[in-house]
GROMACS .gro file of C-alpha atoms in nm:
model
  278
    1MET     CA    1  -2.769   1.261   0.654
    2ALA     CA    2  -2.431   1.511   0.707
    3GLU     CA    3  -2.199   1.436   0.339
    4THR     CA    4  -1.993   1.324   0.581
    5ASP     CA    5  -2.200   1.012   0.773
    6PRO     CA    6  -2.026   0.685   0.604
    7HIS     CA    7  -2.357   0.540   0.467
    8ASP     CA    8  -2.333   0.781   0.216
    9TRP     CA    9  -2.054   0.612   0.071
   10ILE     CA   10  -2.237   0.249   0.037
   11GLY     CA   11  -2.227   0.199  -0.375
   12ARG     CA   12  -1.922   0.368  -0.407
   13GLU     CA   13  -1.669   0.231  -0.622
   14PHE     CA   14  -1.277   0.267  -0.687
   15MET     CA   15  -1.049   0.107  -0.918
   16SER     CA   16  -0.701   0.118  -0.904
   17GLU     CA   17  -0.432  -0.121  -1.119
   18ASP     CA   18  -0.072  -0.278  -0.989
   19THR     CA   19   0.174  -0.476  -1.093
   20MET     CA   20   0.284  -0.891  -0.830
   21THR     CA   21   0.680  -0.841  -0.997
   22GLU     CA   22   0.876  -1.030  -0.914
   23ARG     CA   23   1.074  -0.803  -0.638
   24LEU     CA   24   0.744  -0.829  -0.468
   25VAL     CA   25   0.715  -1.188  -0.507
   26ASP     CA   26   0.986  -1.333  -0.377
   27SER     CA   27   1.000  -1.065  -0.113
   28PHE     CA   28   0.685  -1.241   0.010
   29ARG     CA   29   0.809  -1.606  -0.013
   30ALA     CA   30   1.133  -1.460   0.191
   31THR     CA   31   0.897  -1.398   0.436
   32MET     CA   32   0.680  -1.655   0.443
   33ALA     CA   33   0.859  -2.014   0.343
   34PRO     CA   34   0.805  -2.275   0.417
   35TYR     CA   35   0.457  -2.174   0.555
   36LEU     CA   36   0.285  -2.214   0.176
   37ALA     CA   37   0.154  -2.479   0.002
   38PRO     CA   38   0.309  -2.549  -0.374
   39ILE     CA   39   0.223  -2.317  -0.676
   40VAL     CA   40   0.235  -2.422  -1.029
   41ALA     CA   41   0.587  -2.251  -1.170
   42GLY     CA   42   0.528  -1.859  -1.271
   43GLU     CA   43   0.232  -1.833  -0.985
   44ALA     CA   44   0.205  -1.615  -0.716
   45PRO     CA   45   0.188  -1.748  -0.429
   46LEU     CA   46  -0.135  -1.778  -0.240
   47GLY     CA   47  -0.193  -1.451   0.024
   48SER     CA   48   0.069  -1.263  -0.224
   49HIS     CA   49  -0.253  -1.061  -0.320
   50TRP     CA   50  -0.313  -0.887  -0.041
   51CYS     CA   51   0.105  -0.683  -0.077
   52LEU     CA   52  -0.137  -0.533  -0.394
   53PHE     CA   53  -0.264  -0.197  -0.445
   54PRO     CA   54  -0.120  -0.062  -0.011
   55THR     CA   55  -0.201   0.304  -0.008
   56ARG     CA   56   0.175   0.518  -0.073
   57GLU     CA   57   0.061   0.748   0.196
   58PRO     CA   58   0.317   1.052   0.284
   59MET     CA   59   0.399   1.109   0.613
   60ALA     CA   60   0.219   1.407   0.676
   61GLY     CA   61  -0.047   1.240   0.585
   62LEU     CA   62  -0.019   0.950   0.851
   63GLY     CA   63  -0.243   0.917   1.189
   64ALA     CA   64  -0.099   0.910   1.543
   65ASP     CA   65  -0.135   0.553   1.479
   66GLY     CA   66   0.073   0.490   1.156
   67HIS     CA   67  -0.211   0.430   0.943
   68PRO     CA   68  -0.326   0.681   0.718
   69ALA     CA   69  -0.565   0.940   0.826
   70GLN     CA   70  -0.806   0.909   0.527
   71TYR     CA   71  -0.762   0.631   0.296
   72PRO     CA   72  -0.884   0.758  -0.023
   73TYR     CA   73  -1.142   0.535  -0.119
   74LEU     CA   74  -1.308   0.517   0.264
   75PRO     CA   75  -1.541   0.780   0.361
   76PRO     CA   76  -1.424   0.970   0.724
   77PRO     CA   77  -1.354   0.702   0.999
   78PRO     CA   78  -1.651   0.720   1.247
   79LEU     CA   79  -1.408   0.609   1.495
   80PRO     CA   80  -1.048   0.598   1.544
   81ARG     CA   81  -0.890   0.244   1.588
   82ARG     CA   82  -0.899   0.057   1.235
   83MET     CA   83  -0.921  -0.330   1.267
   84TRP     CA   84  -0.899  -0.588   1.005
   85GLY     CA   85  -1.205  -0.836   1.067
   86GLY     CA   86  -1.187  -1.092   0.843
   87GLY     CA   87  -1.377  -1.178   0.465
   88GLU     CA   88  -1.432  -1.385   0.248
   89LEU     CA   89  -1.200  -1.524  -0.062
   90ASP     CA   90  -1.382  -1.658  -0.409
   91LEU     CA   91  -1.027  -1.853  -0.569
   92ILE     CA   92  -1.044  -1.857  -0.973
   93ALA     CA   93  -0.820  -1.769  -1.115
   94PRO     CA   94  -0.467  -1.799  -0.987
   95LEU     CA   95  -0.208  -1.390  -1.045
   96GLN     CA   96   0.133  -1.559  -1.245
   97VAL     CA   97   0.438  -1.374  -1.109
   98GLY     CA   98   0.402  -1.053  -1.384
   99ASP     CA   99   0.089  -0.970  -1.458
  100ARG     CA  100  -0.080  -0.580  -1.400
  101VAL     CA  101  -0.409  -0.649  -1.184
  102THR     CA  102  -0.746  -0.499  -1.147
  103ARG     CA  103  -0.889  -0.414  -0.872
  104LYS     CA  104  -1.253  -0.266  -0.852
  105THR     CA  105  -1.312  -0.167  -0.486
  106VAL     CA  106  -1.740  -0.110  -0.412
  107ILE     CA  107  -1.872  -0.066  -0.062
  108SER     CA  108  -2.125  -0.232  -0.060
  109ASP     CA  109  -2.264  -0.172   0.361
  110VAL     CA  110  -2.207   0.110   0.680
  111LYS     CA  111  -2.323  -0.008   0.933
  112GLN     CA  112  -2.291   0.058   1.328
  113LYS     CA  113  -2.326  -0.162   1.655
  114THR     CA  114  -2.253  -0.153   1.996
  115GLY     CA  115  -2.116  -0.471   2.191
  116ARG     CA  116  -1.919  -0.492   2.556
  117SER     CA  117  -1.669  -0.258   2.433
  118GLY     CA  118  -1.851  -0.016   2.343
  119ASP     CA  119  -1.993   0.101   2.058
  120LEU     CA  120  -1.887  -0.065   1.601
  121TRP     CA  121  -1.860  -0.010   1.300
  122PHE     CA  122  -1.808  -0.226   1.070
  123LEU     CA  123  -1.700  -0.144   0.652
  124THR     CA  124  -1.783  -0.416   0.394
  125LEU     CA  125  -1.593  -0.389   0.080
  126GLU     CA  126  -1.671  -0.605  -0.178
  127HIS     CA  127  -1.344  -0.654  -0.471
  128ASP     CA  128  -1.298  -0.816  -0.794
  129TYR     CA  129  -0.900  -0.895  -0.907
  130GLU     CA  130  -0.897  -0.919  -1.280
  131THR     CA  131  -0.566  -0.944  -1.474
  132LYS     CA  132  -0.603  -0.943  -1.881
  133ARG     CA  133  -0.709  -1.344  -1.877
  134GLY     CA  134  -0.969  -1.298  -1.638
  135PRO     CA  135  -1.137  -1.299  -1.331
  136ALA     CA  136  -0.908  -1.383  -0.998
  137ILE     CA  137  -1.007  -1.348  -0.689
  138HIS     CA  138  -1.347  -1.195  -0.633
  139GLU     CA  139  -1.270  -1.058  -0.232
  140ARG     CA  140  -1.540  -0.934   0.052
  141GLN     CA  141  -1.274  -0.698   0.284
  142ASP     CA  142  -1.485  -0.653   0.638
  143VAL     CA  143  -1.276  -0.327   0.794
  144VAL     CA  144  -1.428  -0.310   1.240
  145TYR     CA  145  -1.377   0.019   1.368
  146ARG     CA  146  -1.382   0.087   1.761
  147ASP     CA  147  -1.397   0.283   2.007
  148PRO     CA  148  -1.108   0.435   2.180
  149VAL     CA  149  -0.878   0.207   2.409
  150SER     CA  150  -1.073   0.213   2.747
  151VAL     CA  151  -1.008  -0.055   2.915
  152LYS     CA  152  -0.702  -0.391   2.888
  153PRO     CA  153  -0.813  -0.592   2.627
  154GLN     CA  154  -0.933  -0.914   2.771
  155PRO     CA  155  -0.721  -1.233   2.709
  156SER     CA  156  -0.815  -1.457   2.427
  157ALA     CA  157  -1.040  -1.653   2.403
  158LYS     CA  158  -1.204  -1.941   2.260
  159THR     CA  159  -1.483  -1.728   2.009
  160GLY     CA  160  -1.618  -1.808   1.666
  161PRO     CA  161  -1.719  -2.069   1.414
  162GLY     CA  162  -1.411  -2.361   1.409
  163ALA     CA  163  -1.318  -2.286   1.737
  164GLU     CA  164  -1.569  -2.538   1.897
  165ARG     CA  165  -1.318  -2.757   1.646
  166SER     CA  166  -1.056  -2.838   1.922
  167ASP     CA  167  -0.928  -3.159   1.763
  168LEU     CA  168  -0.832  -3.005   1.475
  169PRO     CA  169  -0.415  -3.149   1.345
  170ALA     CA  170  -0.177  -2.860   1.332
  171LEU     CA  171  -0.064  -2.856   1.032
  172TRP     CA  172   0.233  -2.583   1.076
  173GLU     CA  173   0.318  -2.445   1.429
  174VAL     CA  174   0.443  -2.090   1.353
  175GLU     CA  175   0.736  -1.889   1.522
  176THR     CA  176   0.623  -1.511   1.556
  177SER     CA  177   0.903  -1.271   1.621
  178PRO     CA  178   0.960  -0.872   1.573
  179THR     CA  179   1.151  -0.938   1.272
  180LEU     CA  180   0.849  -1.182   1.133
  181LEU     CA  181   0.580  -0.849   1.166
  182PHE     CA  182   0.908  -0.572   1.038
  183ARG     CA  183   0.915  -0.778   0.666
  184TYR     CA  184   0.497  -0.876   0.700
  185SER     CA  185   0.449  -0.518   0.734
  186ALA     CA  186   0.809  -0.417   0.546
  187ILE     CA  187   0.606  -0.564   0.169
  188ILE     CA  188   0.229  -0.456   0.246
  189PHE     CA  189   0.248  -0.123   0.281
  190VAL     CA  190   0.102  -0.115   0.639
  191SER     CA  191   0.197   0.083   0.918
  192HIS     CA  192  -0.015   0.053   1.187
  193ARG     CA  193   0.224   0.094   1.476
  194ILE     CA  194   0.079  -0.162   1.681
  195HIS     CA  195   0.333  -0.446   1.474
  196TYR     CA  196   0.631  -0.314   1.572
  197ASP     CA  197   0.613  -0.041   1.818
  198LEU     CA  198   0.539  -0.197   2.177
  199PRO     CA  199   0.563   0.126   2.393
  200TYR     CA  200   0.190   0.165   2.166
  201ALA     CA  201   0.100  -0.143   2.151
  202THR     CA  202   0.148  -0.200   2.467
  203GLU     CA  203   0.091   0.153   2.600
  204VAL     CA  204  -0.132   0.341   2.411
  205GLU     CA  205  -0.353   0.056   2.292
  206GLY     CA  206  -0.414  -0.206   2.578
  207TYR     CA  207  -0.218  -0.526   2.372
  208ASP     CA  208  -0.005  -0.744   2.595
  209GLY     CA  209   0.248  -0.680   2.323
  210LEU     CA  210   0.305  -0.681   1.957
  211VAL     CA  211   0.010  -0.787   1.719
  212VAL     CA  212   0.049  -1.045   1.451
  213HIS     CA  213  -0.141  -0.954   1.109
  214GLY     CA  214  -0.466  -1.034   1.048
  215PRO     CA  215  -0.396  -1.062   0.741
  216LEU     CA  216  -0.051  -1.189   0.765
  217GLN     CA  217  -0.274  -1.567   0.954
  218ALA     CA  218  -0.515  -1.543   0.701
  219THR     CA  219  -0.242  -1.579   0.467
  220LEU     CA  220  -0.087  -1.873   0.667
  221LEU     CA  221  -0.471  -2.021   0.739
  222LEU     CA  222  -0.547  -1.972   0.284
  223ASN     CA  223  -0.170  -2.185   0.253
  224ALA     CA  224  -0.241  -2.481   0.479
  225VAL     CA  225  -0.580  -2.561   0.365
  226ALA     CA  226  -0.435  -2.616  -0.010
  227GLU     CA  227  -0.109  -2.793   0.210
  228ARG     CA  228  -0.436  -3.016   0.227
  229ARG     CA  229  -0.673  -3.047  -0.123
  230GLY     CA  230  -0.352  -3.077  -0.356
  231ARG     CA  231  -0.513  -2.763  -0.528
  232ALA     CA  232  -0.534  -2.332  -0.435
  233ARG     CA  233  -0.934  -2.348  -0.552
  234GLY     CA  234  -1.245  -2.240  -0.429
  235ARG     CA  235  -1.434  -2.052  -0.129
  236PHE     CA  236  -1.202  -1.952   0.194
  237SER     CA  237  -1.420  -1.744   0.462
  238TYR     CA  238  -1.208  -1.628   0.814
  239ARG     CA  239  -1.315  -1.375   1.094
  240GLY     CA  240  -1.045  -1.294   1.326
  241VAL     CA  241  -1.161  -1.375   1.737
  242ALA     CA  242  -0.895  -1.257   1.936
  243PRO     CA  243  -0.550  -1.122   1.853
  244ALA     CA  244  -0.256  -1.293   1.878
  245ILE     CA  245   0.005  -1.141   2.012
  246CYS     CA  246   0.453  -1.156   1.909
  247GLY     CA  247   0.664  -1.379   2.035
  248ASP     CA  248   0.371  -1.665   2.054
  249THR     CA  249   0.414  -2.000   1.899
  250LEU     CA  250   0.098  -1.998   1.618
  251SER     CA  251  -0.074  -2.354   1.565
  252VAL     CA  252  -0.249  -2.316   1.267
  253CYS     CA  253  -0.485  -2.553   1.252
  254VAL     CA  254  -0.619  -2.766   0.907
  255ASP     CA  255  -0.919  -3.082   0.893
  256PRO     CA  256  -0.739  -3.329   0.768
  257SER     CA  257  -0.948  -3.309   0.417
  258GLY     CA  258  -0.891  -2.895   0.405
  259GLU     CA  259  -1.274  -2.871   0.358
  260GLY     CA  260  -1.468  -2.722   0.705
  261ASP     CA  261  -1.338  -2.620   0.910
  262PHE     CA  262  -0.963  -2.416   1.060
  263HIS     CA  263  -0.859  -2.182   1.344
  264THR     CA  264  -0.538  -1.986   1.452
  265ARG     CA  265  -0.465  -2.054   1.854
  266SER     CA  266  -0.218  -2.039   2.033
  267ALA     CA  267  -0.183  -2.052   2.467
  268ARG     CA  268  -0.377  -1.846   2.464
  269GLY     CA  269  -0.705  -1.941   2.320
  270ILE     CA  270  -0.761  -1.864   1.954
  271HIS     CA  271  -0.728  -1.571   1.712
  272MET     CA  272  -0.832  -1.708   1.354
  273THR     CA  273  -1.154  -1.906   1.217
  274GLY     CA  274  -1.307  -1.970   0.925
  275SER     CA  275  -1.449  -2.258   0.652
  276ALA     CA  276  -1.277  -2.393   0.318
  277GLU     CA  277  -1.489  -2.512   0.061
  278GLY     CA  278  -1.536  -2.603  -0.278
   0.00000   0.00000   0.00000
């Protein structure tokens, strides 16, 4: 196989370190409130771990879409469009404000498939977060690479796990806005243009508007599950099934028990689905 074959990267490990600073936590709370579950004083809010370990690529190293042209710990992009596909979290112990956090990342799988929209590559990353107190989070992250846009993406559809649960009540109704997307992009230090550049999102990538971040939706669902349960532990798996568009009201729907299925939906349909257990 060629040296740049993505399959050659399976098994590679990378270590990262970052600090859950008070300023970062305050910025996260200011952006996501009031859609955060209650936590013990001193703990970092659920979902704030996605603000850690950003890729700090110089401007000269960014691609036309705003992503780094080459991530330091990922194989060369096999296709030009990179998307957050979904993942799974095992919440072991809470992160705390001020924690020095280490993350070990392993590239566990690379797969190529052909779908209705063309070729797809699926990259699976396994992340282990630790503090001086021990393990905190185990995460599986699914990254999807796609062909360039050839047709306008189809509207959201009610597909995927949990989508059939149309009876799920909405815990929160979230008004998405360009300001929300801008603030979230800033605190996770992601410059993908589909989140803030409307002409690029609609004319180049073919979306109906600015796209709501996958981890932002996952953060809403993670906190909704914890709000229902009254605790922030267990396993949480999720998958993006269709883009959520800025300006739409996003319903965050979770079973009243906090167990089983959940999803985000708007008038367009279902956007992210998943389930919680444990």
